[in-house]
Coordinates of N, CA and C in Angstrom, one line a residue:
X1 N -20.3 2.9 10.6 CA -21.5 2.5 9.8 C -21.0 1.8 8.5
X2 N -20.0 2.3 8.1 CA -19.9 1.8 6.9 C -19.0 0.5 7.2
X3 N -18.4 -0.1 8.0 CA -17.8 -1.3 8.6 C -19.3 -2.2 9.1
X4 N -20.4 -1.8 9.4 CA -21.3 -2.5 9.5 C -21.6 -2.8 8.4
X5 N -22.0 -2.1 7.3 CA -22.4 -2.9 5.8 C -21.2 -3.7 4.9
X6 N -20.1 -2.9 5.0 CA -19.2 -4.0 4.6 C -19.2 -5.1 5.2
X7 N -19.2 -5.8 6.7 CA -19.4 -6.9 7.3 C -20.4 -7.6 6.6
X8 N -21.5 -7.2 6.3 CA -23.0 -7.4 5.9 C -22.7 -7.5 4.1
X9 N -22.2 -7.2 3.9 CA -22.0 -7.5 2.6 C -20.7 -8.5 2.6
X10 N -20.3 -8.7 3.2 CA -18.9 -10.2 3.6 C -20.2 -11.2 3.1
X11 N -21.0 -11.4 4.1 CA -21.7 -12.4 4.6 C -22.7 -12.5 3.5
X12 N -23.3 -11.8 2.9 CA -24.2 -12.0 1.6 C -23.3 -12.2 0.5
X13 N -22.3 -12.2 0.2 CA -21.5 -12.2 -0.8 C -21.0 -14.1 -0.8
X14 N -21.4 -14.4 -0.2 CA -20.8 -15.9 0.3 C -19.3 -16.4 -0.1
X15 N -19.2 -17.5 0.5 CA -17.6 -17.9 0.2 C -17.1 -17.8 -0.9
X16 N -15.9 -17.8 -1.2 CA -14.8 -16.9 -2.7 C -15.4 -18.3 -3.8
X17 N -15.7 -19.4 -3.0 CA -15.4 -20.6 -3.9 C -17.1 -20.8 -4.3
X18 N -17.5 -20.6 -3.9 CA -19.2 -21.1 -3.9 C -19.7 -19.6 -4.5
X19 N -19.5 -18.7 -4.5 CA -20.3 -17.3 -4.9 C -20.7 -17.1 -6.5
X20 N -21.5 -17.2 -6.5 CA -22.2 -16.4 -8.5 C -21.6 -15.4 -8.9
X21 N -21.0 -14.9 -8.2 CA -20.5 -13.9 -9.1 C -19.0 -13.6 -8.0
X22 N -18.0 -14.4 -9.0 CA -16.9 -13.9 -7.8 C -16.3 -12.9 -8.1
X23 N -16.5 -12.2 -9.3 CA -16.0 -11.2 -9.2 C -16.4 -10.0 -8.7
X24 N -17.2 -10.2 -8.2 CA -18.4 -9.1 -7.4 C -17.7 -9.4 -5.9
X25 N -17.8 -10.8 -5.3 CA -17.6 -11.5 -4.2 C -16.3 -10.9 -3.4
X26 N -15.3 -10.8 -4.7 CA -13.9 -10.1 -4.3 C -14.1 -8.7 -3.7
X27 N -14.1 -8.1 -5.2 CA -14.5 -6.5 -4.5 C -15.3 -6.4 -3.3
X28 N -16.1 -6.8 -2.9 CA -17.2 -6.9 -1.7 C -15.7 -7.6 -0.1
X29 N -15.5 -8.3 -0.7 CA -14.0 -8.7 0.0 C -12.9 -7.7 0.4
X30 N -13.1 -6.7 -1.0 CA -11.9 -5.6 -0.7 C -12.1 -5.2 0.5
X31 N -13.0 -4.2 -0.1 CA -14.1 -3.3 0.6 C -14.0 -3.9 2.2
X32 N -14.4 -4.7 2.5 CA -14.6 -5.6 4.2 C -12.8 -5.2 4.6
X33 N -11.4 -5.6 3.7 CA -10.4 -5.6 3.9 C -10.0 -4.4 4.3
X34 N -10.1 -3.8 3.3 CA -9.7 -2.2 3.8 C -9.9 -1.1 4.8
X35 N -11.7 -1.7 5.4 CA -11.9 -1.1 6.3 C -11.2 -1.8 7.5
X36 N -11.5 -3.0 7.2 CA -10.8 -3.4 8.7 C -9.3 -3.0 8.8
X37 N -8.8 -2.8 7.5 CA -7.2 -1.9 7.8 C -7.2 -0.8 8.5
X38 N -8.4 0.0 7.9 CA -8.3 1.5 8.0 C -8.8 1.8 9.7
X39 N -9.4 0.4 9.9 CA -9.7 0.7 11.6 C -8.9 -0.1 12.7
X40 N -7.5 -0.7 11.7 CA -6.9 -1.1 13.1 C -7.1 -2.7 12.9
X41 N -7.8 -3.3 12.3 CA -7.5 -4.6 12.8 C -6.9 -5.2 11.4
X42 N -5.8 -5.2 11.6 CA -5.0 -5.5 10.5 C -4.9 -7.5 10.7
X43 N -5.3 -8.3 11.5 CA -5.3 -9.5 10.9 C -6.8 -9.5 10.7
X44 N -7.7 -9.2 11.1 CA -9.1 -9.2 10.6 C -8.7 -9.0 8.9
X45 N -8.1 -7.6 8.8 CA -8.2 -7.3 7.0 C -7.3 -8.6 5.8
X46 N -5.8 -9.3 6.9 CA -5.4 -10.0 6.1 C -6.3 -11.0 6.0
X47 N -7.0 -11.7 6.7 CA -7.6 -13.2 7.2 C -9.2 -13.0 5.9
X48 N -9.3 -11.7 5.4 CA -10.5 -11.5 4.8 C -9.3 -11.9 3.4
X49 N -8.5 -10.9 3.0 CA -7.4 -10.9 2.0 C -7.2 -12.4 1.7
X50 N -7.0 -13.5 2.4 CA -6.3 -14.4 2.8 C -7.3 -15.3 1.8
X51 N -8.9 -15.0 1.7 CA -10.1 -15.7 1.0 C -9.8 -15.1 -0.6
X52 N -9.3 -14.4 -0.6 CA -10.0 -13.9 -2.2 C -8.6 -14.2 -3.1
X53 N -9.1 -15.0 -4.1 CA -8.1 -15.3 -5.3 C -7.6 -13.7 -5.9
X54 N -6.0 -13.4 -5.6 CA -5.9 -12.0 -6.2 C -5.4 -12.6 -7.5
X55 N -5.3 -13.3 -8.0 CA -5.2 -13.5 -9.8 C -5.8 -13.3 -10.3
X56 N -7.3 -13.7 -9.7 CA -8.4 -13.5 -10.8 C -9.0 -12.3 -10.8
X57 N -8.5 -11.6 -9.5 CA -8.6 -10.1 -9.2 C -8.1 -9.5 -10.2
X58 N -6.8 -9.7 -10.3 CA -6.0 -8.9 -11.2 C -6.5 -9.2 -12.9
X59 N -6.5 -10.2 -13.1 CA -7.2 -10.7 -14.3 C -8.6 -9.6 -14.9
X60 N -9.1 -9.6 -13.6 CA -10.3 -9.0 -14.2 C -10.2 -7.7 -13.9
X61 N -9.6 -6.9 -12.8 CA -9.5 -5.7 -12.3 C -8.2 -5.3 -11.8
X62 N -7.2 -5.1 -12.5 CA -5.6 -5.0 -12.0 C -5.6 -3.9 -10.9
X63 N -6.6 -2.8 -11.0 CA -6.0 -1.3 -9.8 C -7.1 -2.4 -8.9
X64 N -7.9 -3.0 -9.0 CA -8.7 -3.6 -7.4 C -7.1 -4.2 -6.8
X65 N -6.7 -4.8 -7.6 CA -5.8 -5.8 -7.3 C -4.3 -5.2 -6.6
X66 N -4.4 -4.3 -7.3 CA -2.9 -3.3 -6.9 C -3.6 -2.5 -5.9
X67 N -4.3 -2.0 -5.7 CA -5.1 -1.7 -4.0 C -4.7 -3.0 -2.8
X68 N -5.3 -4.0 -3.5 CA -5.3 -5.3 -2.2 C -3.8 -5.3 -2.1
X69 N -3.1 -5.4 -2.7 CA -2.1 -6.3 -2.7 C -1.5 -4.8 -2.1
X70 N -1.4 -3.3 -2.0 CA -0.7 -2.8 -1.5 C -1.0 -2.6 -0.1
X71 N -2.6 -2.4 0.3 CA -2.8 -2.6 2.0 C -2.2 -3.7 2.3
X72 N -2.2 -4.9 1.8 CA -1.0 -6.5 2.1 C 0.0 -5.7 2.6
X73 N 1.0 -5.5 1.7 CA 2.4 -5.2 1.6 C 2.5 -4.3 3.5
X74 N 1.7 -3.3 4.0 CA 1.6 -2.7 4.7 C 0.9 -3.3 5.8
X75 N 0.1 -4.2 5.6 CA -0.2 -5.1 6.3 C 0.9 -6.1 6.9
X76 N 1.2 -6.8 6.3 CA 2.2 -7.7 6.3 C 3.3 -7.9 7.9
X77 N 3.5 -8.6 8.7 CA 4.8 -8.3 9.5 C 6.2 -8.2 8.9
X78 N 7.0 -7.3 9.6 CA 8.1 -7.4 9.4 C 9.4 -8.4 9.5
X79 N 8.5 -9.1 10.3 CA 9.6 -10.9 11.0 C 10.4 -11.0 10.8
X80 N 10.2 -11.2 8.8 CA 11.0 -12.0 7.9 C 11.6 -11.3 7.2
X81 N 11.9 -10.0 7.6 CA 13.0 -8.7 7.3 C 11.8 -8.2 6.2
X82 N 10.6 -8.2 6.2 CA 9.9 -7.7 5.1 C 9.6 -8.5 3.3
X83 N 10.3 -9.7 3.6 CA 10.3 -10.2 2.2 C 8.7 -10.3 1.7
X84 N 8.0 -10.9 2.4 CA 6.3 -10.9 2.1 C 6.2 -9.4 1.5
X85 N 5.9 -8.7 2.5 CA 6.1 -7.2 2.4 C 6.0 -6.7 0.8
X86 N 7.6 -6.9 0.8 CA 8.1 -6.2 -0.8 C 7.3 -7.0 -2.0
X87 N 7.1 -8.4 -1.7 CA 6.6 -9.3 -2.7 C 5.3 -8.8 -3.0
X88 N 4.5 -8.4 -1.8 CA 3.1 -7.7 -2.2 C 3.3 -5.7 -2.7
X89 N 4.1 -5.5 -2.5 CA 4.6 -4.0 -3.1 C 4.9 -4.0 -4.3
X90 N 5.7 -5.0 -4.7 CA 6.5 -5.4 -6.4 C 5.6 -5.6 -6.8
X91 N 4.6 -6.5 -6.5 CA 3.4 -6.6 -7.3 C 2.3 -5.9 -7.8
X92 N 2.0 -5.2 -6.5 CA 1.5 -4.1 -6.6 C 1.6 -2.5 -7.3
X93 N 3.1 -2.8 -7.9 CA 3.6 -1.8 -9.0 C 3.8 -2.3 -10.3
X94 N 3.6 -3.6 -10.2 CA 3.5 -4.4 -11.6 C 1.8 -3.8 -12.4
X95 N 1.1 -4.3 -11.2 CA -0.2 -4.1 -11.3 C -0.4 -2.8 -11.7
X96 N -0.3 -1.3 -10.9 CA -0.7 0.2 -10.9 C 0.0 0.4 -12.6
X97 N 1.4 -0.1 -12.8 CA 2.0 0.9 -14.1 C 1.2 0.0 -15.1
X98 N 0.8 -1.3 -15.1 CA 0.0 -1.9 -16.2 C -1.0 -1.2 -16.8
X99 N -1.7 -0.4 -15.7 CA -3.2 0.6 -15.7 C -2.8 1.6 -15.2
X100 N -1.1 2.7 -15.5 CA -1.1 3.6 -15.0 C -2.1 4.3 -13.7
X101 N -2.0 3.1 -13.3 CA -2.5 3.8 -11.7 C -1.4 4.5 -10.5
X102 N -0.8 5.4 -11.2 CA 0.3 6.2 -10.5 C 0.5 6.6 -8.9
X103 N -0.8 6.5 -8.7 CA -0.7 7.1 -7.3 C -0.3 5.5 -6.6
X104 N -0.6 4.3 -6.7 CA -0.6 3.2 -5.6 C 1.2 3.4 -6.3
X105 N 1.2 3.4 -7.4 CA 2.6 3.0 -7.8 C 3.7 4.1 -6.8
X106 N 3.2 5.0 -7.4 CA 4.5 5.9 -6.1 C 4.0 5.4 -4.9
X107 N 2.9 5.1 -4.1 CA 3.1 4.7 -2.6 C 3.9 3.7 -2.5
X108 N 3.5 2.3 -3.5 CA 4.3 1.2 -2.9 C 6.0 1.8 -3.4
X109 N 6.5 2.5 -4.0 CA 7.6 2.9 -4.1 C 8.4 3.2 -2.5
X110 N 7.3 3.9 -2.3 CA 7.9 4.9 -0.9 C 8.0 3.5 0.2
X111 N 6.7 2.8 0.1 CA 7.0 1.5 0.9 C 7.8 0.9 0.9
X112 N 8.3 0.6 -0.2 CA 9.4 -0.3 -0.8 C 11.0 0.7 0.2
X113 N 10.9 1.8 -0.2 CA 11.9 3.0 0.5 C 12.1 2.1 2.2
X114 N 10.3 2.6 2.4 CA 10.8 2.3 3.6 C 11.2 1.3 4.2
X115 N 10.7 -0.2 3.9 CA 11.6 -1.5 4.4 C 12.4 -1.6 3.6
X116 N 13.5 -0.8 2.8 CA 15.0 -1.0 2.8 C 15.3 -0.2 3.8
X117 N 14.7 0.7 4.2 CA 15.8 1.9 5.7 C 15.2 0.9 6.8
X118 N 14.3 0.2 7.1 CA 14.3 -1.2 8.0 C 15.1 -1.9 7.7
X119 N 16.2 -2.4 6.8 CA 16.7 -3.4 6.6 C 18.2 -3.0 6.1
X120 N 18.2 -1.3 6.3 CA 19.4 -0.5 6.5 C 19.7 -0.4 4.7
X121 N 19.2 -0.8 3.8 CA 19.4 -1.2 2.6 C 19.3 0.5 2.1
X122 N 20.5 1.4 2.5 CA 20.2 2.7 1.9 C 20.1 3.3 0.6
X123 N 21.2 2.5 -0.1 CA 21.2 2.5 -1.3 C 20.6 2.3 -2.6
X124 N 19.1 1.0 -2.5 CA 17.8 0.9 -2.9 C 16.9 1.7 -2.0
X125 N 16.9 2.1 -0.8 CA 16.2 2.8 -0.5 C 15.8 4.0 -1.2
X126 N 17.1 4.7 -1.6 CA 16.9 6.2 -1.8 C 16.7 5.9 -3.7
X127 N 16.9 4.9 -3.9 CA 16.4 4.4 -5.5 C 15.0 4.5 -5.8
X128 N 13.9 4.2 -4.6 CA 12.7 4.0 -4.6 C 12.2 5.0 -4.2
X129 N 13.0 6.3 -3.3 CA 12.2 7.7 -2.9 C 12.6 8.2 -4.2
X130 N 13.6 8.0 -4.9 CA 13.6 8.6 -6.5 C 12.8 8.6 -7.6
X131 N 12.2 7.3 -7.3 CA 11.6 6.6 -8.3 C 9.9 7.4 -7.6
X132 N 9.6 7.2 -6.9 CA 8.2 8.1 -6.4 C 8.4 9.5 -6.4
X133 N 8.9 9.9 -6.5 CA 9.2 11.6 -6.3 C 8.9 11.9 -7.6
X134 N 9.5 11.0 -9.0 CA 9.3 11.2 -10.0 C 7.8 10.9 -10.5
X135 N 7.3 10.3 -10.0 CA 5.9 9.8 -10.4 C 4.9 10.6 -10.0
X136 N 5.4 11.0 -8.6 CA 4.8 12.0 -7.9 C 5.0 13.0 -8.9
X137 N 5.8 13.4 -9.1 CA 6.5 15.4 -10.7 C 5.4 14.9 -11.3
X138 N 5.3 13.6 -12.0 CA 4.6 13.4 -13.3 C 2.7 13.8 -13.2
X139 N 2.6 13.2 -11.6 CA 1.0 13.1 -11.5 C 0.3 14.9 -11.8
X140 N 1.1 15.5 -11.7 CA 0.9 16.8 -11.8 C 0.5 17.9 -11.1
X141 N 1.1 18.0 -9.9 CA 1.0 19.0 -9.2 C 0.8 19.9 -9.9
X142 N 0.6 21.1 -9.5 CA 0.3 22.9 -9.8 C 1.6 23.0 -9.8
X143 N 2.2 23.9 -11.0 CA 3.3 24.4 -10.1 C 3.3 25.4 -9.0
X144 N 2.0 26.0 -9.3 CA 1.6 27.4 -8.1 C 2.0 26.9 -6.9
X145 N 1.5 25.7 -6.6 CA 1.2 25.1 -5.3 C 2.8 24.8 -5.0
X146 N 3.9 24.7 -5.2 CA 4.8 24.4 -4.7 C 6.0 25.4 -5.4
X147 N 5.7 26.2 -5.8 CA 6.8 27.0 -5.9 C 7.3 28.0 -4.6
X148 N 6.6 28.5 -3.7 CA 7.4 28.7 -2.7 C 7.3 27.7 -1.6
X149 N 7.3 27.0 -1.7 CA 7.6 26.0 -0.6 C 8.9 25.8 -0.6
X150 N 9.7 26.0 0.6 CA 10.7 25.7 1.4 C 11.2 23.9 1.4
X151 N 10.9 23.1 0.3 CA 11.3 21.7 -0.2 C 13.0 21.4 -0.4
X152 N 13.3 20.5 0.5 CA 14.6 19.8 0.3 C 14.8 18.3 0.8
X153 N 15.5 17.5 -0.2 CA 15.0 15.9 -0.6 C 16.8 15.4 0.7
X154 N 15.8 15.0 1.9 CA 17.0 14.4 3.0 C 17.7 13.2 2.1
X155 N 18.9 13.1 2.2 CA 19.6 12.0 2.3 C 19.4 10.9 2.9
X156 N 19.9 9.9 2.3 CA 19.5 8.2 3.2 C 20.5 8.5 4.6
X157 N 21.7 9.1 4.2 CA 22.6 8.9 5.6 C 22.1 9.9 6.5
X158 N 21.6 10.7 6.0 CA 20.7 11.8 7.1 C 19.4 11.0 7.9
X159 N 19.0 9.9 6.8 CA 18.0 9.7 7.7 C 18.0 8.7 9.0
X160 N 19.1 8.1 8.3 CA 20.0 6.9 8.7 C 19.8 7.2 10.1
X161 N 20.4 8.4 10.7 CA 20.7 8.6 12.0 C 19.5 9.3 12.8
X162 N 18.2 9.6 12.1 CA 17.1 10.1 12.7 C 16.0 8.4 13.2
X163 N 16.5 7.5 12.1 CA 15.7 6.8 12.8 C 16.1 5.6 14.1
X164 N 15.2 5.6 15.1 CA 15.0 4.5 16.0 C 15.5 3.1 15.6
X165 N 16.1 2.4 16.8 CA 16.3 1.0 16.5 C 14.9 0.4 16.7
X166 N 14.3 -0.7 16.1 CA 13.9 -1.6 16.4 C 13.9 -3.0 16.4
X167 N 13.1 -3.4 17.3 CA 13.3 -5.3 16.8 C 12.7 -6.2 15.4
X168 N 13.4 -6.8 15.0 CA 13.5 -7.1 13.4 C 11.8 -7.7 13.9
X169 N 11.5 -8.6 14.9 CA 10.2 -8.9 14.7 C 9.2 -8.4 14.8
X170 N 9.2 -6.9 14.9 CA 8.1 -6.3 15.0 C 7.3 -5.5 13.9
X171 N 5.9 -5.4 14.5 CA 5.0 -4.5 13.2 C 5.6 -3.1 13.2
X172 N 4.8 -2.7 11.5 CA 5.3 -1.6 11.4 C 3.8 -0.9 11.7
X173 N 3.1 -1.7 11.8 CA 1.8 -0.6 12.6 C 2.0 -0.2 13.8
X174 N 2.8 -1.1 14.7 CA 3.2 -0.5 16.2 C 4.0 0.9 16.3
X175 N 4.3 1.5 15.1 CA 5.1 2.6 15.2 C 4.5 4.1 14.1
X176 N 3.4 4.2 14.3 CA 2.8 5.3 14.3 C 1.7 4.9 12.6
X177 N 0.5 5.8 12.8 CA -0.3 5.2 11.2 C 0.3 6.8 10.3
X178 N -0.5 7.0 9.2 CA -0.2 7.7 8.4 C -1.7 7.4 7.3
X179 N -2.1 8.4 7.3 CA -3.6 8.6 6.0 C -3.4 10.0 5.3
X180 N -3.4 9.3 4.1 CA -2.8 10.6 2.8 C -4.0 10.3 2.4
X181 N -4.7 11.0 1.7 CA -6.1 11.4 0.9 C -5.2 12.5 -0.3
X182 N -5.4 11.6 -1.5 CA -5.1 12.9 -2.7 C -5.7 12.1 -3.9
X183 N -5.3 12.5 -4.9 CA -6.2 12.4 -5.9 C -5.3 13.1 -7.4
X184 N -6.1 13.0 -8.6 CA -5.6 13.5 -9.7 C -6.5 13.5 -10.7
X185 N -6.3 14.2 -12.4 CA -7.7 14.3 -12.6 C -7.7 13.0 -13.6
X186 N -7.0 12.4 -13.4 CA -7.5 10.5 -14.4 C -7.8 9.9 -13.2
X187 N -8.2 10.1 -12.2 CA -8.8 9.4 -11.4 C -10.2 9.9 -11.3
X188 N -10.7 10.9 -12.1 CA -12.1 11.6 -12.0 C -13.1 9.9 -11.8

């Protein structure tokens, strides 16, 4: 239902270049983006991405923009060893710490993690699960909530050996999704 009115709101919102209000026109663009991420058609979401000026996104709305630009990053193929990829993740942390928006910033962290262990790069790898883990302390867990948990932070070389080969040209959607739902209270 709600990929029906986002479609429906693509189409009333008219082209990025011709619209009255493009800053409306984007977000309405997100919104169409995300869903089509969130259901799988990841060139439908870039090809919408692909219309909307993220400058003037960022200009006027940096966490819209650090949103787009981090479904990109995860969007993105891996072909070209991830460099697109990271370029939309780097940015997308430029964007989140500008407006302490911590949560996209530790994901694209972990992102960033993970296409250096695609690209065997362990040693920024485990720089970037450092760097989220810390953002993650900061966002403020309970400590109630994790003090007896059974928590221990694997090594790059440990992981080294758990993960699968694959071929440099392939997606990283072909290899399983992942939906985290969390929150914090500056995001009220």
């Amino acid at each position: 239902l709600f990929s029906f009115f986002s479609e429906r709101a693509l189409v009333e919102s008219g082209e990025p270049d011709t619209a009255a209000d493009k800053a409306t026109a984007a977000r309405l663009r997100s919104g169409v983006s995300w869903v089509r991420f969130l259901l799988g058609d990841i060139p439908g979401a870039l090809t919408v991405q692909d219309a909307i000026d993220l400058e003037a996104v960022a200009a006027s709305d940096p966490a819209c923009a650090a949103l787009l630009l981090n479904s990109r990053s995860l969007a993105l193929p891996m072909s070209d060893g991830g460099a697109q990829a990271r370029e939309a993740a780097e940015r997308s942390i430029a964007l989140a710490d500008s407006v302490r928006f911590d949560a996209v910033s530790a994901y694209n962290h972990a992102h960033l993690a993970y296409i250096d262990l695609v690209r065997r790069d362990f040693e920024s790898a485990e720089q970037h699960v450092e760097t989220c883990l810390a953002i993650a302390k900061d966002i403020g867990i309970p400590p109630a909530l994790t003090r007896d948990l059974p928590l221990e932070l694997a090594e790059a070389r440990e992981m080294h050996a758990l993960l699968p080969s694959r071929p440099p040209g392939s997606h990283k959607g072909n290899f399983g999704h992942l939906l985290v739902l969390a929150g914090s209270e500056a995001l009220k």
